[in-house]
């Protein structure tokens, strides 16, 4: 199910206009539900239910420290025009670099 969506493994939210926001990109027909990012202590630092909306490396307007964050993308994969009833969860790591 990793081929349902892609998320880069690093981004640089430093305001230079390149790689400042990270978000999932679908590689197939995928019904997006949510994108959540957690810090190393399990605190939710970003969540959205809007496809294409991404994390800018901030929590409550404050830049977060460099490091590794965990993401979860949830949704349903569409196969040959049919929505698979099995809920898809894609998870991985994002490295925030400044």
mmCIF file of N, CA, C and O in Angstrom:
data_model
loop_
_atom_site.group_PDB
_atom_site.id
_atom_site.type_symbol
_atom_site.label_atom_id
_atom_site.label_comp_id
_atom_site.label_asym_id
_atom_site.label_seq_id
_atom_site.Cartn_x
_atom_site.Cartn_y
_atom_site.Cartn_z
ATOM 1 N N UNK A 1 0.814 -1.203 0.000
ATOM 2 C CA UNK A 1 0.000 0.000 0.000
ATOM 3 C C UNK A 1 0.849 1.256 0.000
ATOM 4 O O UNK A 1 0.334 2.350 -0.111
ATOM 5 N N UNK A 2 2.154 1.102 0.104
ATOM 6 C CA UNK A 2 3.034 2.258 0.069
ATOM 7 C C UNK A 2 2.929 2.998 -1.261
ATOM 8 O O UNK A 2 3.272 4.156 -1.368
ATOM 9 N N UNK A 3 2.464 2.304 -2.322
ATOM 10 C CA UNK A 3 2.378 2.962 -3.621
ATOM 11 C C UNK A 3 1.139 3.841 -3.762
ATOM 12 O O UNK A 3 0.909 4.436 -4.801
ATOM 13 N N UNK A 4 0.327 3.963 -2.716
ATOM 14 C CA UNK A 4 -0.871 4.791 -2.758
ATOM 15 C C UNK A 4 -0.545 6.276 -2.685
ATOM 16 O O UNK A 4 -1.211 7.089 -3.316
ATOM 17 N N UNK A 5 0.448 6.637 -1.896
ATOM 18 C CA UNK A 5 0.814 8.045 -1.727
ATOM 19 C C UNK A 5 2.303 8.141 -1.437
ATOM 20 O O UNK A 5 2.908 7.213 -0.917
ATOM 21 N N UNK A 6 2.856 9.297 -1.780
ATOM 22 C CA UNK A 6 4.279 9.534 -1.577
ATOM 23 C C UNK A 6 4.460 10.787 -0.727
ATOM 24 O O UNK A 6 3.774 11.792 -0.929
ATOM 25 N N UNK A 7 5.386 10.728 0.205
ATOM 26 C CA UNK A 7 5.776 11.885 0.995
ATOM 27 C C UNK A 7 7.298 11.906 1.019
ATOM 28 O O UNK A 7 7.936 10.905 1.367
ATOM 29 N N UNK A 8 7.908 13.040 0.659
ATOM 30 C CA UNK A 8 9.371 13.111 0.746
ATOM 31 C C UNK A 8 9.831 12.816 2.175
ATOM 32 O O UNK A 8 9.082 13.020 3.130
ATOM 33 N N UNK A 9 11.060 12.346 2.335
ATOM 34 C CA UNK A 9 11.527 11.994 3.680
ATOM 35 C C UNK A 9 12.212 13.155 4.397
ATOM 36 O O UNK A 9 12.647 13.015 5.523
ATOM 37 N N UNK A 10 12.300 14.330 3.730
ATOM 38 C CA UNK A 10 12.889 15.514 4.374
ATOM 39 C C UNK A 10 12.323 16.773 3.731
ATOM 40 O O UNK A 10 11.884 16.748 2.586
ATOM 41 N N UNK A 11 12.322 17.865 4.495
ATOM 42 C CA UNK A 11 11.945 19.163 3.952
ATOM 43 C C UNK A 11 12.642 20.263 4.736
ATOM 44 O O UNK A 11 13.178 20.023 5.815
ATOM 45 N N UNK A 12 12.679 21.464 4.147
ATOM 46 C CA UNK A 12 13.432 22.578 4.721
ATOM 47 C C UNK A 12 12.549 23.826 4.807
ATOM 48 O O UNK A 12 12.611 24.694 3.932
ATOM 49 N N UNK A 13 11.725 23.933 5.838
ATOM 50 C CA UNK A 13 10.829 25.088 5.961
ATOM 51 C C UNK A 13 11.566 26.347 6.442
ATOM 52 O O UNK A 13 11.401 26.808 7.561
ATOM 53 N N UNK A 14 12.412 26.893 5.548
ATOM 54 C CA UNK A 14 13.236 28.043 5.929
ATOM 55 C C UNK A 14 12.834 29.329 5.213
ATOM 56 O O UNK A 14 13.548 30.319 5.276
ATOM 57 N N UNK A 15 11.699 29.295 4.505
ATOM 58 C CA UNK A 15 11.190 30.502 3.871
ATOM 59 C C UNK A 15 11.817 30.863 2.543
ATOM 60 O O UNK A 15 11.583 31.949 2.030
ATOM 61 N N UNK A 16 12.588 29.943 1.936
ATOM 62 C CA UNK A 16 13.224 30.263 0.656
ATOM 63 C C UNK A 16 12.327 29.940 -0.545
ATOM 64 O O UNK A 16 12.725 30.117 -1.689
ATOM 65 N N UNK A 17 11.114 29.444 -0.279
ATOM 66 C CA UNK A 17 10.186 29.128 -1.361
ATOM 67 C C UNK A 17 10.374 27.758 -1.972
ATOM 68 O O UNK A 17 9.652 27.381 -2.887
ATOM 69 N N UNK A 18 11.323 26.984 -1.480
ATOM 70 C CA UNK A 18 11.567 25.629 -1.985
ATOM 71 C C UNK A 18 11.494 24.643 -0.821
ATOM 72 O O UNK A 18 12.166 24.826 0.186
ATOM 73 N N UNK A 19 10.667 23.627 -0.957
ATOM 74 C CA UNK A 19 10.528 22.583 0.064
ATOM 75 C C UNK A 19 10.139 23.142 1.431
ATOM 76 O O UNK A 19 10.569 22.628 2.464
ATOM 77 N N UNK A 20 9.330 24.208 1.451
ATOM 78 C CA UNK A 20 8.920 24.828 2.712
ATOM 79 C C UNK A 20 7.718 24.143 3.360
ATOM 80 O O UNK A 20 7.460 24.346 4.543
ATOM 81 N N UNK A 21 6.981 23.362 2.575
ATOM 82 C CA UNK A 21 5.782 22.679 3.070
ATOM 83 C C UNK A 21 5.854 21.230 2.612
ATOM 84 O O UNK A 21 6.267 20.947 1.490
ATOM 85 N N UNK A 22 5.425 20.327 3.486
ATOM 86 C CA UNK A 22 5.426 18.904 3.133
ATOM 87 C C UNK A 22 4.001 18.371 3.172
ATOM 88 O O UNK A 22 3.232 18.713 4.071
ATOM 89 N N UNK A 23 3.653 17.569 2.158
ATOM 90 C CA UNK A 23 2.304 17.010 2.058
ATOM 91 C C UNK A 23 2.349 15.741 1.214
ATOM 92 O O UNK A 23 3.255 15.560 0.397
ATOM 93 N N UNK A 24 1.365 14.868 1.394
ATOM 94 C CA UNK A 24 1.330 13.637 0.608
ATOM 95 C C UNK A 24 0.873 13.908 -0.828
ATOM 96 O O UNK A 24 0.047 14.778 -1.063
ATOM 97 N N UNK A 25 1.444 13.157 -1.760
ATOM 98 C CA UNK A 25 1.045 13.187 -3.157
ATOM 99 C C UNK A 25 0.587 11.794 -3.532
ATOM 100 O O UNK A 25 1.287 10.819 -3.275
ATOM 101 N N UNK A 26 -0.583 11.688 -4.138
ATOM 102 C CA UNK A 26 -1.141 10.394 -4.506
ATOM 103 C C UNK A 26 -0.543 9.901 -5.818
ATOM 104 O O UNK A 26 -0.398 10.668 -6.765
ATOM 105 N N UNK A 27 -0.187 8.609 -5.865
ATOM 106 C CA UNK A 27 0.324 7.986 -7.080
ATOM 107 C C UNK A 27 -0.754 7.204 -7.821
ATOM 108 O O UNK A 27 -0.536 6.727 -8.910
ATOM 109 N N UNK A 28 -1.879 7.038 -7.211
ATOM 110 C CA UNK A 28 -2.971 6.296 -7.822
ATOM 111 C C UNK A 28 -4.259 6.955 -7.363
ATOM 112 O O UNK A 28 -4.230 7.965 -6.676
ATOM 113 N N UNK A 29 -5.366 6.365 -7.737
ATOM 114 C CA UNK A 29 -6.620 6.901 -7.231
ATOM 115 C C UNK A 29 -6.703 6.538 -5.753
ATOM 116 O O UNK A 29 -6.700 5.369 -5.386
ATOM 117 N N UNK A 30 -6.721 7.561 -4.930
ATOM 118 C CA UNK A 30 -6.682 7.390 -3.484
ATOM 119 C C UNK A 30 -7.643 8.389 -2.873
ATOM 120 O O UNK A 30 -7.564 9.587 -3.160
ATOM 121 N N UNK A 31 -8.564 7.914 -2.063
ATOM 122 C CA UNK A 31 -9.513 8.791 -1.379
ATOM 123 C C UNK A 31 -8.870 9.208 -0.066
ATOM 124 O O UNK A 31 -8.779 8.434 0.877
ATOM 125 N N UNK A 32 -8.372 10.434 -0.040
ATOM 126 C CA UNK A 32 -7.656 10.990 1.100
ATOM 127 C C UNK A 32 -8.616 11.260 2.250
ATOM 128 O O UNK A 32 -9.700 11.777 2.051
ATOM 129 N N UNK A 33 -8.184 10.913 3.468
ATOM 130 C CA UNK A 33 -8.953 11.232 4.676
ATOM 131 C C UNK A 33 -8.208 12.187 5.592
ATOM 132 O O UNK A 33 -8.774 13.171 6.042
ATOM 133 N N UNK A 34 -6.930 11.886 5.892
ATOM 134 C CA UNK A 34 -6.211 12.756 6.821
ATOM 135 C C UNK A 34 -4.700 12.597 6.672
ATOM 136 O O UNK A 34 -4.209 11.590 6.180
ATOM 137 N N UNK A 35 -3.996 13.638 7.128
ATOM 138 C CA UNK A 35 -2.537 13.658 7.186
ATOM 139 C C UNK A 35 -2.175 14.203 8.554
ATOM 140 O O UNK A 35 -2.570 15.310 8.917
ATOM 141 N N UNK A 36 -1.479 13.391 9.359
ATOM 142 C CA UNK A 36 -1.108 13.765 10.728
ATOM 143 C C UNK A 36 0.396 13.644 10.906
ATOM 144 O O UNK A 36 1.006 12.685 10.416
ATOM 145 N N UNK A 37 0.983 14.604 11.631
ATOM 146 C CA UNK A 37 2.418 14.594 11.913
ATOM 147 C C UNK A 37 2.607 14.703 13.422
ATOM 148 O O UNK A 37 1.976 15.535 14.074
ATOM 149 N N UNK A 38 3.502 13.858 13.961
ATOM 150 C CA UNK A 38 3.778 13.809 15.400
ATOM 151 C C UNK A 38 5.266 14.034 15.645
ATOM 152 O O UNK A 38 6.103 13.600 14.856
ATOM 153 N N UNK A 39 5.592 14.666 16.779
ATOM 154 C CA UNK A 39 7.001 14.816 17.137
ATOM 155 C C UNK A 39 7.490 13.551 17.838
ATOM 156 O O UNK A 39 6.738 12.596 18.024
ATOM 157 N N UNK A 40 8.735 13.557 18.254
ATOM 158 C CA UNK A 40 9.344 12.349 18.842
ATOM 159 C C UNK A 40 8.719 11.935 20.171
ATOM 160 O O UNK A 40 8.932 10.823 20.644
ATOM 161 N N UNK A 41 7.959 12.824 20.806
ATOM 162 C CA UNK A 41 7.291 12.514 22.071
ATOM 163 C C UNK A 41 5.832 12.126 21.868
ATOM 164 O O UNK A 41 5.101 11.961 22.828
ATOM 165 N N UNK A 42 5.413 12.010 20.622
ATOM 166 C CA UNK A 42 4.045 11.603 20.328
ATOM 167 C C UNK A 42 3.035 12.729 20.320
ATOM 168 O O UNK A 42 1.837 12.486 20.208
ATOM 169 N N UNK A 43 3.496 13.972 20.403
ATOM 170 C CA UNK A 43 2.594 15.122 20.368
ATOM 171 C C UNK A 43 2.197 15.408 18.923
ATOM 172 O O UNK A 43 3.052 15.496 18.034
ATOM 173 N N UNK A 44 0.895 15.561 18.673
ATOM 174 C CA UNK A 44 0.400 15.917 17.355
ATOM 175 C C UNK A 44 0.816 17.357 17.056
ATOM 176 O O UNK A 44 0.448 18.273 17.791
ATOM 177 N N UNK A 45 1.600 17.561 15.995
ATOM 178 C CA UNK A 45 2.059 18.907 15.649
ATOM 179 C C UNK A 45 1.352 19.450 14.414
ATOM 180 O O UNK A 45 1.391 20.648 14.151
ATOM 181 N N UNK A 46 0.708 18.573 13.640
ATOM 182 C CA UNK A 46 -0.042 19.013 12.470
ATOM 183 C C UNK A 46 -1.065 17.957 12.103
ATOM 184 O O UNK A 46 -0.793 16.764 12.176
ATOM 185 N N UNK A 47 -2.240 18.408 11.700
ATOM 186 C CA UNK A 47 -3.221 17.491 11.129
ATOM 187 C C UNK A 47 -4.122 18.251 10.176
ATOM 188 O O UNK A 47 -4.375 19.446 10.343
ATOM 189 N N UNK A 48 -4.560 17.556 9.142
ATOM 190 C CA UNK A 48 -5.490 18.130 8.179
ATOM 191 C C UNK A 48 -6.349 17.025 7.579
ATOM 192 O O UNK A 48 -5.929 15.881 7.511
ATOM 193 N N UNK A 49 -7.521 17.414 7.174
ATOM 194 C CA UNK A 49 -8.407 16.532 6.420
ATOM 195 C C UNK A 49 -8.631 17.103 5.025
ATOM 196 O O UNK A 49 -9.496 16.661 4.305
ATOM 197 N N UNK A 50 -7.806 18.089 4.661
ATOM 198 C CA UNK A 50 -7.900 18.748 3.361
ATOM 199 C C UNK A 50 -6.767 18.251 2.472
ATOM 200 O O UNK A 50 -5.586 18.480 2.759
ATOM 201 N N UNK A 51 -7.122 17.567 1.400
ATOM 202 C CA UNK A 51 -6.113 17.032 0.485
ATOM 203 C C UNK A 51 -5.310 18.181 -0.124
ATOM 204 O O UNK A 51 -5.861 19.194 -0.529
ATOM 205 N N UNK A 52 -3.989 18.035 -0.167
ATOM 206 C CA UNK A 52 -3.117 19.055 -0.727
ATOM 207 C C UNK A 52 -2.629 20.084 0.278
ATOM 208 O O UNK A 52 -1.733 20.866 -0.019
ATOM 209 N N UNK A 53 -3.218 20.098 1.478
ATOM 210 C CA UNK A 53 -2.754 21.003 2.524
ATOM 211 C C UNK A 53 -1.580 20.336 3.236
ATOM 212 O O UNK A 53 -1.627 19.155 3.540
ATOM 213 N N UNK A 54 -0.524 21.099 3.508
ATOM 214 C CA UNK A 54 0.663 20.501 4.097
ATOM 215 C C UNK A 54 1.148 21.203 5.345
ATOM 216 O O UNK A 54 0.637 22.249 5.746
ATOM 217 N N UNK A 55 2.170 20.604 5.955
ATOM 218 C CA UNK A 55 2.770 21.117 7.186
ATOM 219 C C UNK A 55 3.927 22.034 6.845
ATOM 220 O O UNK A 55 4.814 21.689 6.052
ATOM 221 N N UNK A 56 3.967 23.192 7.485
ATOM 222 C CA UNK A 56 5.012 24.193 7.250
ATOM 223 C C UNK A 56 6.109 24.163 8.312
ATOM 224 O O UNK A 56 6.928 25.076 8.392
ATOM 225 N N UNK A 57 6.140 23.127 9.131
ATOM 226 C CA UNK A 57 7.179 23.005 10.155
ATOM 227 C C UNK A 57 6.905 23.802 11.412
ATOM 228 O O UNK A 57 7.797 23.960 12.242
ATOM 229 N N UNK A 58 5.667 24.279 11.569
ATOM 230 C CA UNK A 58 5.327 25.080 12.748
ATOM 231 C C UNK A 58 4.220 24.415 13.555
ATOM 232 O O UNK A 58 3.418 23.664 13.033
ATOM 233 N N UNK A 59 4.186 24.755 14.841
ATOM 234 C CA UNK A 59 3.115 24.357 15.744
ATOM 235 C C UNK A 59 2.661 25.623 16.452
ATOM 236 O O UNK A 59 3.484 26.314 17.077
ATOM 237 N N UNK A 60 1.390 25.950 16.305
ATOM 238 C CA UNK A 60 0.837 27.187 16.884
ATOM 239 C C UNK A 60 1.662 28.413 16.483
ATOM 240 O O UNK A 60 1.921 29.288 17.296
ATOM 241 N N UNK A 61 2.117 28.433 15.223
ATOM 242 C CA UNK A 61 2.878 29.562 14.709
ATOM 243 C C UNK A 61 4.351 29.577 15.068
ATOM 244 O O UNK A 61 5.094 30.448 14.628
ATOM 245 N N UNK A 62 4.795 28.605 15.865
ATOM 246 C CA UNK A 62 6.192 28.548 16.303
ATOM 247 C C UNK A 62 6.966 27.496 15.505
ATOM 248 O O UNK A 62 6.538 26.344 15.437
ATOM 249 N N UNK A 63 8.117 27.875 14.920
ATOM 250 C CA UNK A 63 8.936 26.894 14.203
ATOM 251 C C UNK A 63 9.338 25.749 15.132
ATOM 252 O O UNK A 63 9.737 25.976 16.275
ATOM 253 N N UNK A 64 9.213 24.541 14.632
ATOM 254 C CA UNK A 64 9.589 23.359 15.394
ATOM 255 C C UNK A 64 11.059 23.034 15.162
ATOM 256 O O UNK A 64 11.634 23.389 14.130
ATOM 257 N N UNK A 65 11.693 22.359 16.112
ATOM 258 C CA UNK A 65 13.132 22.068 15.986
ATOM 259 C C UNK A 65 13.426 21.059 14.880
ATOM 260 O O UNK A 65 12.565 20.268 14.496
ATOM 261 N N UNK A 66 14.660 21.118 14.403
ATOM 262 C CA UNK A 66 15.118 20.107 13.457
ATOM 263 C C UNK A 66 14.972 18.744 14.093
ATOM 264 O O UNK A 66 15.089 18.596 15.310
ATOM 265 N N UNK A 67 14.746 17.744 13.277
ATOM 266 C CA UNK A 67 14.656 16.397 13.800
ATOM 267 C C UNK A 67 13.727 15.535 12.972
ATOM 268 O O UNK A 67 13.256 15.938 11.904
ATOM 269 N N UNK A 68 13.478 14.353 13.480
ATOM 270 C CA UNK A 68 12.643 13.377 12.802
ATOM 271 C C UNK A 68 11.235 13.429 13.384
ATOM 272 O O UNK A 68 11.054 13.451 14.601
ATOM 273 N N UNK A 69 10.259 13.437 12.504
ATOM 274 C CA UNK A 69 8.842 13.447 12.852
ATOM 275 C C UNK A 69 8.178 12.243 12.185
ATOM 276 O O UNK A 69 8.659 11.746 11.166
ATOM 277 N N UNK A 70 7.097 11.783 12.771
ATOM 278 C CA UNK A 70 6.370 10.622 12.263
ATOM 279 C C UNK A 70 5.094 11.116 11.585
ATOM 280 O O UNK A 70 4.418 11.994 12.114
ATOM 281 N N UNK A 71 4.766 10.547 10.416
ATOM 282 C CA UNK A 71 3.513 10.917 9.754
ATOM 283 C C UNK A 71 2.622 9.698 9.549
ATOM 284 O O UNK A 71 3.099 8.566 9.469
ATOM 285 N N UNK A 72 1.331 9.974 9.471
ATOM 286 C CA UNK A 72 0.311 8.984 9.118
ATOM 287 C C UNK A 72 -0.606 9.618 8.091
ATOM 288 O O UNK A 72 -1.091 10.736 8.297
ATOM 289 N N UNK A 73 -0.826 8.924 6.994
ATOM 290 C CA UNK A 73 -1.807 9.331 5.990
ATOM 291 C C UNK A 73 -2.869 8.250 5.973
ATOM 292 O O UNK A 73 -2.551 7.062 5.900
ATOM 293 N N UNK A 74 -4.135 8.641 6.061
ATOM 294 C CA UNK A 74 -5.212 7.659 6.037
ATOM 295 C C UNK A 74 -6.136 7.929 4.862
ATOM 296 O O UNK A 74 -6.275 9.064 4.408
ATOM 297 N N UNK A 75 -6.745 6.867 4.375
ATOM 298 C CA UNK A 75 -7.686 6.978 3.273
ATOM 299 C C UNK A 75 -8.038 5.604 2.735
ATOM 300 O O UNK A 75 -7.839 4.591 3.408
ATOM 301 N N UNK A 76 -8.549 5.593 1.506
ATOM 302 C CA UNK A 76 -8.951 4.365 0.835
ATOM 303 C C UNK A 76 -8.359 4.346 -0.563
ATOM 304 O O UNK A 76 -8.382 5.358 -1.261
ATOM 305 N N UNK A 77 -7.854 3.213 -0.978
ATOM 306 C CA UNK A 77 -7.317 3.057 -2.322
ATOM 307 C C UNK A 77 -8.446 2.644 -3.254
ATOM 308 O O UNK A 77 -9.304 1.848 -2.896
ATOM 309 N N UNK A 78 -8.453 3.220 -4.469
ATOM 310 C CA UNK A 78 -9.444 2.873 -5.479
ATOM 311 C C UNK A 78 -8.767 1.934 -6.469
ATOM 312 O O UNK A 78 -7.715 2.260 -7.013
ATOM 313 N N UNK A 79 -9.353 0.768 -6.686
ATOM 314 C CA UNK A 79 -8.768 -0.225 -7.582
ATOM 315 C C UNK A 79 -9.783 -0.561 -8.672
ATOM 316 O O UNK A 79 -10.884 -1.038 -8.376
ATOM 317 N N UNK A 80 -9.403 -0.296 -9.917
ATOM 318 C CA UNK A 80 -10.270 -0.559 -11.064
ATOM 319 C C UNK A 80 -11.654 0.053 -10.872
ATOM 320 O O UNK A 80 -12.671 -0.577 -11.145
ATOM 321 N N UNK A 81 -11.675 1.293 -10.385
ATOM 322 C CA UNK A 81 -12.944 2.005 -10.228
ATOM 323 C C UNK A 81 -13.720 1.653 -8.975
ATOM 324 O O UNK A 81 -14.759 2.235 -8.699
ATOM 325 N N UNK A 82 -13.232 0.689 -8.192
ATOM 326 C CA UNK A 82 -13.920 0.292 -6.962
ATOM 327 C C UNK A 82 -13.108 0.758 -5.762
ATOM 328 O O UNK A 82 -11.890 0.637 -5.744
ATOM 329 N N UNK A 83 -13.797 1.257 -4.792
ATOM 330 C CA UNK A 83 -13.124 1.660 -3.560
ATOM 331 C C UNK A 83 -12.920 0.422 -2.700
ATOM 332 O O UNK A 83 -13.861 -0.308 -2.410
ATOM 333 N N UNK A 84 -11.661 0.166 -2.348
ATOM 334 C CA UNK A 84 -11.389 -0.944 -1.439
ATOM 335 C C UNK A 84 -11.951 -0.579 -0.072
ATOM 336 O O UNK A 84 -11.775 0.530 0.409
ATOM 337 N N UNK A 85 -12.639 -1.475 0.535
ATOM 338 C CA UNK A 85 -13.269 -1.205 1.828
ATOM 339 C C UNK A 85 -12.262 -1.204 2.968
ATOM 340 O O UNK A 85 -12.544 -0.726 4.045
ATOM 341 N N UNK A 86 -11.080 -1.705 2.697
ATOM 342 C CA UNK A 86 -10.052 -1.736 3.740
ATOM 343 C C UNK A 86 -9.429 -0.351 3.887
ATOM 344 O O UNK A 86 -8.943 0.241 2.930
ATOM 345 N N UNK A 87 -9.436 0.145 5.075
ATOM 346 C CA UNK A 87 -8.853 1.444 5.397
ATOM 347 C C UNK A 87 -7.342 1.367 5.224
ATOM 348 O O UNK A 87 -6.710 0.442 5.701
ATOM 349 N N UNK A 88 -6.756 2.320 4.524
ATOM 350 C CA UNK A 88 -5.329 2.334 4.268
ATOM 351 C C UNK A 88 -4.646 3.325 5.210
ATOM 352 O O UNK A 88 -5.100 4.460 5.332
ATOM 353 N N UNK A 89 -3.593 2.888 5.856
ATOM 354 C CA UNK A 89 -2.778 3.772 6.690
ATOM 355 C C UNK A 89 -1.351 3.692 6.175
ATOM 356 O O UNK A 89 -0.760 2.620 6.116
ATOM 357 N N UNK A 90 -0.821 4.847 5.778
ATOM 358 C CA UNK A 90 0.554 4.931 5.312
ATOM 359 C C UNK A 90 1.323 5.699 6.379
ATOM 360 O O UNK A 90 0.888 6.769 6.807
ATOM 361 N N UNK A 91 2.436 5.148 6.834
ATOM 362 C CA UNK A 91 3.195 5.825 7.886
ATOM 363 C C UNK A 91 4.674 5.841 7.532
ATOM 364 O O UNK A 91 5.153 5.007 6.754
ATOM 365 N N UNK A 92 5.380 6.807 8.109
ATOM 366 C CA UNK A 92 6.799 6.917 7.849
ATOM 367 C C UNK A 92 7.418 8.058 8.615
ATOM 368 O O UNK A 92 6.795 8.628 9.520
ATOM 369 N N UNK A 93 8.646 8.405 8.250
ATOM 370 C CA UNK A 93 9.396 9.462 8.928
ATOM 371 C C UNK A 93 9.635 10.645 8.000
ATOM 372 O O UNK A 93 9.857 10.460 6.812
ATOM 373 N N UNK A 94 9.641 11.827 8.573
ATOM 374 C CA UNK A 94 9.985 13.070 7.884
ATOM 375 C C UNK A 94 11.113 13.709 8.697
ATOM 376 O O UNK A 94 11.006 13.820 9.909
ATOM 377 N N UNK A 95 12.161 14.156 8.020
ATOM 378 C CA UNK A 95 13.215 14.890 8.705
ATOM 379 C C UNK A 95 13.059 16.370 8.387
ATOM 380 O O UNK A 95 13.031 16.758 7.210
ATOM 381 N N UNK A 96 12.926 17.173 9.429
ATOM 382 C CA UNK A 96 12.820 18.620 9.293
ATOM 383 C C UNK A 96 14.239 19.193 9.415
ATOM 384 O O UNK A 96 14.914 18.955 10.405
ATOM 385 N N UNK A 97 14.667 19.895 8.371
ATOM 386 C CA UNK A 97 16.000 20.519 8.340
ATOM 387 C C UNK A 97 15.837 22.026 8.206
ATOM 388 O O UNK A 97 14.968 22.494 7.489
ATOM 389 N N UNK A 98 16.665 22.792 8.859
ATOM 390 C CA UNK A 98 16.603 24.256 8.735
ATOM 391 C C UNK A 98 17.893 24.784 8.138
ATOM 392 O O UNK A 98 18.923 24.218 8.213
#
